[in-house]
GROMACS .gro file of C-alpha atoms in nm:
model
  399
    1MET     CA    1   4.324  -1.947   0.133
    2LYS     CA    2   4.522  -1.660   0.236
    3VAL     CA    3   4.404  -1.489  -0.027
    4ARG     CA    4   4.032  -1.541   0.033
    5GLU     CA    5   4.081  -1.396   0.385
    6GLY     CA    6   4.293  -1.118   0.241
    7LEU     CA    7   4.014  -1.043   0.038
    8PHE     CA    8   3.729  -1.071   0.322
    9MET     CA    9   3.952  -0.803   0.528
   10ASN     CA   10   3.986  -0.573   0.255
   11LYS     CA   11   3.593  -0.603   0.231
   12GLN     CA   12   3.496  -0.570   0.579
   13LYS     CA   13   3.733  -0.233   0.605
   14ALA     CA   14   3.541  -0.098   0.313
   15LEU     CA   15   3.219  -0.181   0.505
   16LEU     CA   16   3.164   0.119   0.712
   17PRO     CA   17   3.274   0.376   0.474
   18ILE     CA   18   3.011   0.237   0.196
   19THR     CA   19   2.734   0.113   0.386
   20THR     CA   20   2.762   0.462   0.532
   21PHE     CA   21   2.738   0.660   0.143
   22ALA     CA   22   2.490   0.397   0.072
   23MET     CA   23   2.266   0.475   0.344
   24MET     CA   24   2.313   0.840   0.266
   25PHE     CA   25   2.186   0.830  -0.030
   26SER     CA   26   1.862   0.603   0.059
   27PHE     CA   27   1.815   0.897   0.283
   28ALA     CA   28   1.829   1.150   0.007
   29VAL     CA   29   1.590   0.936  -0.161
   30TRP     CA   30   1.349   0.930   0.170
   31ALA     CA   31   1.330   1.306   0.187
   32VAL     CA   32   1.349   1.410  -0.161
   33PHE     CA   33   0.942   1.507  -0.118
   34SER     CA   34   1.048   1.738   0.154
   35PRO     CA   35   1.200   1.998  -0.011
   36LEU     CA   36   0.910   1.995  -0.291
   37ALA     CA   37   0.633   2.051  -0.037
   38SER     CA   38   0.576   2.404  -0.077
   39THR     CA   39   0.663   2.408  -0.466
   40PHE     CA   40   0.351   2.095  -0.478
   41GLN     CA   41   0.149   2.282  -0.274
   42GLU     CA   42   0.138   2.575  -0.515
   43MET     CA   43   0.088   2.314  -0.815
   44TYR     CA   44  -0.182   2.138  -0.675
   45GLY     CA   45  -0.357   2.415  -0.432
   46LEU     CA   46  -0.285   2.209  -0.151
   47THR     CA   47  -0.388   2.279   0.234
   48SER     CA   48  -0.130   2.247   0.480
   49THR     CA   49  -0.251   1.937   0.600
   50GLN     CA   50  -0.262   1.795   0.273
   51LYS     CA   51   0.129   1.934   0.231
   52SER     CA   52   0.247   1.787   0.582
   53ILE     CA   53   0.057   1.395   0.488
   54LEU     CA   54   0.269   1.423   0.130
   55VAL     CA   55   0.550   1.471   0.324
   56ALA     CA   56   0.505   1.225   0.627
   57ILE     CA   57   0.370   0.974   0.349
   58PRO     CA   58   0.738   0.853   0.238
   59VAL     CA   59   0.785   0.801   0.638
   60LEU     CA   60   0.507   0.548   0.686
   61LEU     CA   61   0.630   0.263   0.511
   62GLY     CA   62   1.020   0.316   0.570
   63SER     CA   63   0.922   0.284   0.917
   64ILE     CA   64   0.679  -0.019   0.939
   65MET     CA   65   0.922  -0.219   0.691
   66ARG     CA   66   1.198  -0.145   0.960
   67LEU     CA   67   1.126  -0.444   1.173
   68PRO     CA   68   1.098  -0.717   0.876
   69LEU     CA   69   1.404  -0.598   0.717
   70GLY     CA   70   1.601  -0.616   1.037
   71ILE     CA   71   1.510  -0.983   1.067
   72TRP     CA   72   1.566  -1.077   0.725
   73THR     CA   73   1.907  -0.883   0.721
   74ASP     CA   74   2.002  -1.145   0.985
   75ARG     CA   75   1.881  -1.445   0.784
   76ILE     CA   76   1.957  -1.381   0.432
   77GLY     CA   77   2.260  -1.095   0.467
   78GLY     CA   78   2.315  -0.751   0.434
   79ARG     CA   79   2.492  -0.736   0.104
   80ARG     CA   80   2.201  -0.929  -0.040
   81LEU     CA   81   1.915  -0.742   0.118
   82PHE     CA   82   2.105  -0.399   0.055
   83SER     CA   83   2.129  -0.467  -0.290
   84LEU     CA   84   1.807  -0.552  -0.347
   85LEU     CA   85   1.676  -0.256  -0.176
   86LEU     CA   86   1.885   0.006  -0.413
   87LEU     CA   87   1.763  -0.142  -0.698
   88PHE     CA   88   1.419  -0.139  -0.590
   89LEU     CA   89   1.428   0.238  -0.575
   90VAL     CA   90   1.507   0.284  -0.902
   91ILE     CA   91   1.095   0.200  -0.952
   92PRO     CA   92   0.926   0.454  -0.768
   93LEU     CA   93   1.218   0.754  -0.848
   94VAL     CA   94   1.144   0.702  -1.179
   95GLY     CA   95   0.770   0.679  -1.166
   96ALA     CA   96   0.727   1.002  -0.948
   97GLY     CA   97   0.895   1.217  -1.195
   98PHE     CA   98   0.609   1.132  -1.484
   99ALA     CA   99   0.322   1.221  -1.121
  100ASP     CA  100   0.138   1.428  -1.239
  101SER     CA  101  -0.158   1.478  -0.959
  102TYR     CA  102  -0.143   1.483  -0.604
  103ALA     CA  103  -0.283   1.121  -0.596
  104MET     CA  104  -0.001   0.993  -0.802
  105LEU     CA  105   0.263   1.181  -0.630
  106LEU     CA  106   0.112   1.009  -0.267
  107PHE     CA  107   0.144   0.687  -0.484
  108TRP     CA  108   0.486   0.695  -0.547
  109ALA     CA  109   0.539   0.868  -0.230
  110PHE     CA  110   0.470   0.543  -0.023
  111PHE     CA  111   0.697   0.329  -0.266
  112ILE     CA  112   0.990   0.563  -0.224
  113GLY     CA  113   0.943   0.525   0.146
  114MET     CA  114   1.098   0.207   0.128
  115ALA     CA  115   1.450   0.392   0.088
  116GLY     CA  116   1.369   0.463   0.508
  117THR     CA  117   1.457   0.066   0.579
  118SER     CA  118   1.813   0.098   0.482
  119PHE     CA  119   1.862   0.225   0.838
  120ALA     CA  120   1.747  -0.110   0.979
  121ILE     CA  121   1.971  -0.308   0.731
  122SER     CA  122   2.300  -0.077   0.726
  123VAL     CA  123   2.277  -0.078   1.133
  124THR     CA  124   2.254  -0.495   1.171
  125PHE     CA  125   2.490  -0.543   0.828
  126VAL     CA  126   2.752  -0.311   1.061
  127SER     CA  127   2.691  -0.450   1.396
  128ARG     CA  128   2.710  -0.801   1.365
  129LEU     CA  129   3.111  -0.729   1.187
  130THR     CA  130   3.212  -0.473   1.453
  131PRO     CA  131   3.372  -0.584   1.782
  132PRO     CA  132   3.109  -0.479   2.063
  133GLU     CA  133   3.367  -0.252   2.257
  134LYS     CA  134   3.355  -0.043   1.952
  135GLN     CA  135   3.010  -0.074   1.805
  136GLY     CA  136   2.890   0.244   1.975
  137THR     CA  137   3.161   0.420   1.788
  138ALA     CA  138   3.110   0.250   1.431
  139LEU     CA  139   2.703   0.271   1.454
  140GLY     CA  140   2.741   0.618   1.539
  141ILE     CA  141   2.987   0.695   1.226
  142ASN     CA  142   2.714   0.499   1.012
  143ALA     CA  143   2.453   0.641   1.148
  144MET     CA  144   2.604   0.975   0.941
  145GLY     CA  145   2.435   0.824   0.661
  146ASN     CA  146   2.142   1.023   0.833
  147PHE     CA  147   2.315   1.335   0.673
  148GLY     CA  148   2.135   1.234   0.304
  149THR     CA  149   1.837   1.440   0.417
  150ALA     CA  150   2.059   1.715   0.406
  151VAL     CA  151   2.180   1.626   0.078
  152ALA     CA  152   1.767   1.614  -0.043
  153ALA     CA  153   1.750   1.964   0.136
  154PHE     CA  154   2.074   2.109  -0.008
  155SER     CA  155   2.020   1.971  -0.402
  156VAL     CA  156   1.687   1.868  -0.458
  157PRO     CA  157   1.522   2.251  -0.482
  158SER     CA  158   1.825   2.371  -0.711
  159ILE     CA  159   1.795   2.062  -0.931
  160ALA     CA  160   1.465   2.141  -0.940
  161ALA     CA  161   1.463   2.520  -1.022
  162ALA     CA  162   1.767   2.446  -1.281
  163PHE     CA  163   1.589   2.147  -1.489
  164GLY     CA  164   1.230   2.099  -1.361
  165VAL     CA  165   1.064   1.923  -1.107
  166PRO     CA  166   1.085   1.543  -1.257
  167TRP     CA  167   1.488   1.575  -1.268
  168ALA     CA  168   1.489   1.612  -0.890
  169PHE     CA  169   1.353   1.271  -0.896
  170TRP     CA  170   1.536   1.107  -1.187
  171GLY     CA  171   1.863   1.265  -1.084
  172MET     CA  172   1.849   1.085  -0.751
  173ILE     CA  173   1.884   0.690  -0.956
  174ILE     CA  174   2.260   0.806  -1.072
  175PRO     CA  175   2.398   0.769  -0.686
  176VAL     CA  176   2.142   0.516  -0.611
  177VAL     CA  177   2.282   0.248  -0.925
  178VAL     CA  178   2.612   0.349  -0.801
  179MET     CA  179   2.588   0.271  -0.480
  180LEU     CA  180   2.408  -0.058  -0.572
  181VAL     CA  181   2.700  -0.167  -0.735
  182LEU     CA  182   2.958  -0.067  -0.472
  183VAL     CA  183   2.769  -0.253  -0.185
  184TRP     CA  184   2.721  -0.592  -0.412
  185PHE     CA  185   3.067  -0.597  -0.516
  186PHE     CA  186   3.277  -0.479  -0.251
  187THR     CA  187   3.116  -0.538   0.079
  188PRO     CA  188   3.129  -0.876   0.269
  189ASP     CA  189   2.900  -1.146   0.315
  190MET     CA  190   2.779  -1.170   0.685
  191PRO     CA  191   2.874  -1.440   0.864
  192LYS     CA  192   2.591  -1.687   0.901
  193PRO     CA  193   2.423  -1.756   1.228
  194LYS     CA  194   2.498  -2.099   1.407
  195GLN     CA  195   2.102  -2.161   1.405
  196GLN     CA  196   1.868  -2.005   1.212
  197LYS     CA  197   1.552  -1.861   1.424
  198THR     CA  198   1.198  -1.843   1.284
  199VAL     CA  199   0.991  -1.548   1.282
  200ARG     CA  200   0.800  -1.619   1.573
  201GLU     CA  201   1.162  -1.647   1.809
  202SER     CA  202   1.276  -1.353   1.632
  203LEU     CA  203   0.992  -1.157   1.724
  204SER     CA  204   1.054  -1.310   2.095
  205VAL     CA  205   1.222  -0.966   2.180
  206LEU     CA  206   0.859  -0.836   2.204
  207LYS     CA  207   0.819  -0.940   2.556
  208TYR     CA  208   1.135  -0.730   2.665
  209LYS     CA  209   1.042  -0.428   2.878
  210HIS     CA  210   1.361  -0.249   2.702
  211THR     CA  211   1.272  -0.339   2.346
  212TRP     CA  212   0.971  -0.080   2.458
  213THR     CA  213   1.184   0.121   2.657
  214LEU     CA  214   1.392   0.169   2.337
  215SER     CA  215   1.149   0.221   2.102
  216LEU     CA  216   0.977   0.485   2.317
  217PHE     CA  217   1.315   0.702   2.345
  218TYR     CA  218   1.399   0.637   1.982
  219PHE     CA  219   1.032   0.748   1.873
  220VAL     CA  220   1.102   1.078   2.044
  221THR     CA  221   1.552   1.129   1.913
  222PHE     CA  222   1.504   0.991   1.582
  223GLY     CA  223   1.159   1.083   1.555
  224ALA     CA  224   1.240   1.479   1.637
  225PHE     CA  225   1.576   1.431   1.339
  226VAL     CA  226   1.316   1.284   1.107
  227ALA     CA  227   1.041   1.557   1.140
  228PHE     CA  228   1.259   1.880   1.176
  229GLY     CA  229   1.449   1.689   0.867
  230ILE     CA  230   1.107   1.687   0.648
  231TYR     CA  231   0.923   1.927   0.772
  232LEU     CA  232   1.149   2.251   0.865
  233PRO     CA  233   1.166   2.363   0.523
  234SER     CA  234   0.778   2.409   0.492
  235LEU     CA  235   0.788   2.576   0.844
  236LEU     CA  236   1.031   2.817   0.727
  237VAL     CA  237   0.870   2.904   0.446
  238ASP     CA  238   0.506   2.898   0.649
  239LEU     CA  239   0.666   3.161   0.919
  240TYR     CA  240   0.936   3.398   0.744
  241GLY     CA  241   0.845   3.368   0.387
  242LEU     CA  242   1.215   3.245   0.225
  243THR     CA  243   1.178   3.058  -0.068
  244PRO     CA  244   1.211   2.708  -0.102
  245VAL     CA  245   1.621   2.689  -0.172
  246ASP     CA  246   1.693   2.953   0.108
  247ALA     CA  247   1.463   2.705   0.354
  248GLY     CA  248   1.626   2.408   0.208
  249MET     CA  249   1.960   2.545   0.286
  250ARG     CA  250   1.905   2.646   0.660
  251ALA     CA  251   1.697   2.323   0.718
  252ALA     CA  252   2.008   2.101   0.585
  253GLY     CA  253   2.186   2.291   0.883
  254PHE     CA  254   1.980   2.092   1.109
  255THR     CA  255   2.042   1.767   0.947
  256VAL     CA  256   2.424   1.794   0.927
  257LEU     CA  257   2.475   1.920   1.264
  258ALA     CA  258   2.231   1.604   1.411
  259THR     CA  259   2.432   1.337   1.191
  260LEU     CA  260   2.712   1.496   1.295
  261ALA     CA  261   2.604   1.449   1.676
  262ARG     CA  262   2.514   1.078   1.666
  263PRO     CA  263   2.839   0.971   1.681
  264VAL     CA  264   2.963   1.191   1.925
  265GLY     CA  265   2.677   1.046   2.128
  266GLY     CA  266   2.778   0.666   2.031
  267TYR     CA  267   3.161   0.756   2.105
  268LEU     CA  268   3.018   0.908   2.490
  269GLY     CA  269   2.808   0.638   2.525
  270ASP     CA  270   3.127   0.377   2.519
  271LYS     CA  271   3.282   0.597   2.740
  272ILE     CA  272   3.074   0.676   2.968
  273GLY     CA  273   2.730   0.476   2.951
  274ALA     CA  274   2.431   0.572   2.757
  275GLU     CA  275   2.155   0.644   3.022
  276ARG     CA  276   2.403   0.941   3.148
  277VAL     CA  277   2.407   1.088   2.740
  278LEU     CA  278   2.054   1.023   2.744
  279THR     CA  279   1.985   1.239   3.075
  280PHE     CA  280   2.142   1.517   2.931
  281VAL     CA  281   1.963   1.475   2.593
  282TYR     CA  282   1.609   1.473   2.731
  283ALA     CA  283   1.682   1.783   2.986
  284GLY     CA  284   1.834   1.952   2.683
  285MET     CA  285   1.551   1.843   2.444
  286THR     CA  286   1.300   1.977   2.677
  287ILE     CA  287   1.446   2.335   2.725
  288GLY     CA  288   1.497   2.337   2.357
  289ALA     CA  289   1.160   2.239   2.261
  290LEU     CA  290   1.013   2.523   2.486
  291VAL     CA  291   1.224   2.814   2.368
  292ILE     CA  292   1.088   2.775   2.032
  293ALA     CA  293   0.725   2.728   2.118
  294PHE     CA  294   0.769   3.095   2.294
  295GLY     CA  295   1.047   3.236   2.076
  296MET     CA  296   0.965   3.120   1.682
  297GLU     CA  297   0.817   3.456   1.570
  298ASN     CA  298   1.203   3.556   1.604
  299ILE     CA  299   1.434   3.362   1.290
  300TRP     CA  300   1.719   3.407   1.554
  301VAL     CA  301   1.629   3.256   1.857
  302MET     CA  302   1.441   2.960   1.636
  303THR     CA  303   1.794   2.922   1.437
  304ALA     CA  304   1.963   2.868   1.786
  305ALA     CA  305   1.684   2.664   1.951
  306CYS     CA  306   1.704   2.415   1.621
  307LEU     CA  307   2.047   2.392   1.647
  308PHE     CA  308   2.072   2.310   2.006
  309VAL     CA  309   1.761   2.038   1.946
  310ALA     CA  310   1.963   1.920   1.639
  311VAL     CA  311   2.243   1.835   1.861
  312MET     CA  312   2.066   1.698   2.133
  313SER     CA  313   1.800   1.462   1.935
  314GLY     CA  314   2.154   1.368   1.715
  315MET     CA  315   2.332   1.242   2.040
  316GLY     CA  316   2.039   1.066   2.184
  317ASN     CA  317   2.006   0.855   1.857
  318GLY     CA  318   2.378   0.764   1.889
  319ALA     CA  319   2.341   0.665   2.251
  320VAL     CA  320   2.027   0.451   2.215
  321PHE     CA  321   2.191   0.234   1.946
  322LYS     CA  322   2.460   0.180   2.150
  323LEU     CA  323   2.246   0.027   2.364
  324VAL     CA  324   2.078  -0.214   2.190
  325PRO     CA  325   2.370  -0.454   2.074
  326GLN     CA  326   2.484  -0.411   2.452
  327LEU     CA  327   2.146  -0.517   2.553
  328PHE     CA  328   2.048  -0.737   2.254
  329PRO     CA  329   2.374  -0.880   2.142
  330ALA     CA  330   2.162  -1.212   2.001
  331GLU     CA  331   1.890  -1.048   1.859
  332THR     CA  332   2.064  -0.714   1.752
  333GLY     CA  333   1.859  -0.727   1.387
  334ALA     CA  334   1.509  -0.815   1.486
  335VAL     CA  335   1.586  -0.537   1.768
  336THR     CA  336   1.702  -0.294   1.572
  337GLY     CA  337   1.403  -0.312   1.310
  338LEU     CA  338   1.150  -0.277   1.605
  339VAL     CA  339   1.332   0.034   1.763
  340GLY     CA  340   1.414   0.178   1.389
  341ALA     CA  341   1.031   0.138   1.320
  342TRP     CA  342   0.933   0.302   1.598
  343GLY     CA  343   1.181   0.562   1.542
  344GLY     CA  344   1.058   0.646   1.180
  345LEU     CA  345   0.701   0.657   1.305
  346GLY     CA  346   0.799   0.935   1.546
  347GLY     CA  347   0.905   1.115   1.222
  348PHE     CA  348   0.590   1.030   1.053
  349PHE     CA  349   0.328   1.150   1.317
  350PRO     CA  350   0.466   1.519   1.395
  351PRO     CA  351   0.410   1.658   1.023
  352ILE     CA  352   0.078   1.542   1.027
  353VAL     CA  353  -0.003   1.685   1.327
  354MET     CA  354   0.166   2.006   1.283
  355GLY     CA  355  -0.027   2.072   0.967
  356ILE     CA  356  -0.336   1.982   1.147
  357ILE     CA  357  -0.219   2.214   1.448
  358LYS     CA  358  -0.176   2.498   1.175
  359ASP     CA  359  -0.487   2.459   1.011
  360ALA     CA  360  -0.711   2.457   1.330
  361THR     CA  361  -0.558   2.712   1.531
  362GLY     CA  362  -0.270   2.943   1.285
  363SER     CA  363   0.035   2.838   1.501
  364TYR     CA  364   0.253   2.586   1.567
  365VAL     CA  365   0.279   2.643   1.911
  366LEU     CA  366   0.108   2.375   2.037
  367GLY     CA  367   0.304   2.132   1.849
  368PHE     CA  368   0.639   2.241   2.017
  369LEU     CA  369   0.456   2.232   2.348
  370LEU     CA  370   0.380   1.841   2.289
  371LEU     CA  371   0.738   1.759   2.154
  372SER     CA  372   0.866   1.939   2.516
  373LEU     CA  373   0.609   1.668   2.710
  374PHE     CA  374   0.706   1.404   2.560
  375THR     CA  375   1.087   1.404   2.606
  376LEU     CA  376   1.047   1.530   2.981
  377ILE     CA  377   0.821   1.145   2.975
  378CYS     CA  378   1.171   0.998   2.807
  379PHE     CA  379   1.395   1.189   3.063
  380LEU     CA  380   1.159   1.016   3.358
  381LEU     CA  381   1.200   0.733   3.200
  382ASN     CA  382   1.544   0.686   3.173
  383ARG     CA  383   1.604   0.752   3.507
  384LEU     CA  384   1.342   0.523   3.615
  385VAL     CA  385   1.486   0.214   3.428
  386PHE     CA  386   1.850   0.279   3.333
  387GLY     CA  387   1.955   0.466   3.637
  388LYS     CA  388   2.084   0.127   3.756
  389LYS     CA  389   2.036  -0.109   3.511
  390ALA     CA  390   2.161  -0.030   3.173
  391GLY     CA  391   2.446  -0.270   3.214
  392GLU     CA  392   2.251  -0.558   3.305
  393PRO     CA  393   2.120  -0.828   3.076
  394ALA     CA  394   1.792  -0.770   2.927
  395LYS     CA  395   1.639  -1.070   2.953
  396ARG     CA  396   1.599  -1.019   3.329
  397PHE     CA  397   1.325  -0.764   3.302
  398ALA     CA  398   1.094  -0.980   3.066
  399SER     CA  399   0.747  -0.853   3.102
   0.00000   0.00000   0.00000
């Protein structure tokens, strides 16, 4: 019995670093098309809109499937589900390497999108095995798996240049398989819930106003993180004529900074309250988006404003997910999946909108003005909803 308990404790200690790295490489797979977008545009003669769709397509499935995978994580356990996901990702990575047309790239990009569901699995897995008073910090650290977007931006253009475009996909299979082994053999099983909930019972969280409020907040903060992470390389190439490798390296800086800021947001949420953090975050993002809109012709102004937005969005992501287990301790998996799905969708639409706006107006200004408007709405809603109610149970605010 003591040996079994000791083994469980060792696996529990390994849970946070293993799931964080597993999510990091999953996110690298999720973002693999972004650094190659300009290359594919030249290869197949794509318009800005077509290129944007290719970049955004993986975000779609990865967003929609977060809700069911969050629920399934509660039901069958994070170790099993995470392992199955990593095994599945090998298939579209092999297929994408053999794709020889825009249509086939879109096909495999859709299924590569499943990598984005790693977030719902990992967050639910970690939150269920972490004491409530440490969840903000633990989930902030776990969500540093978002750094995978930067890993893709750093590595994919260089791999493609050195070994050819197919190896940008095939090379990802190695770390995915390594993480599959680590997750399966070295993480613990989640404790079984006292009562198995039906899908209908899991979806009952949809009736709570806080569910939709958090979904909107994450739609903006994580949506900004994803949208900048996957579209910034193309944006920098278009605006300043940078090479894909140079643009990828610069875009990776955004992802790194946003990822490092996320645990700070979770930690501050533990210490001073997530609602206070979000007030500062949305005010900052509103100002940052306006500076980008009217200062993007200057690469230094653009760089400074983008990095500022990176910090704000990263802190916002950590603060939002401090509120999820705090307000929904019994339905963390379902709410994580739903809020995560909306966050992913927040990253799906902006690249497409940016492509359409660029083709229609020849400029990206309108897109950043829209971002500023959305962040201002979130600022006002946060003050209205959580100004006095952040610590009260979610169910008191059911619609």
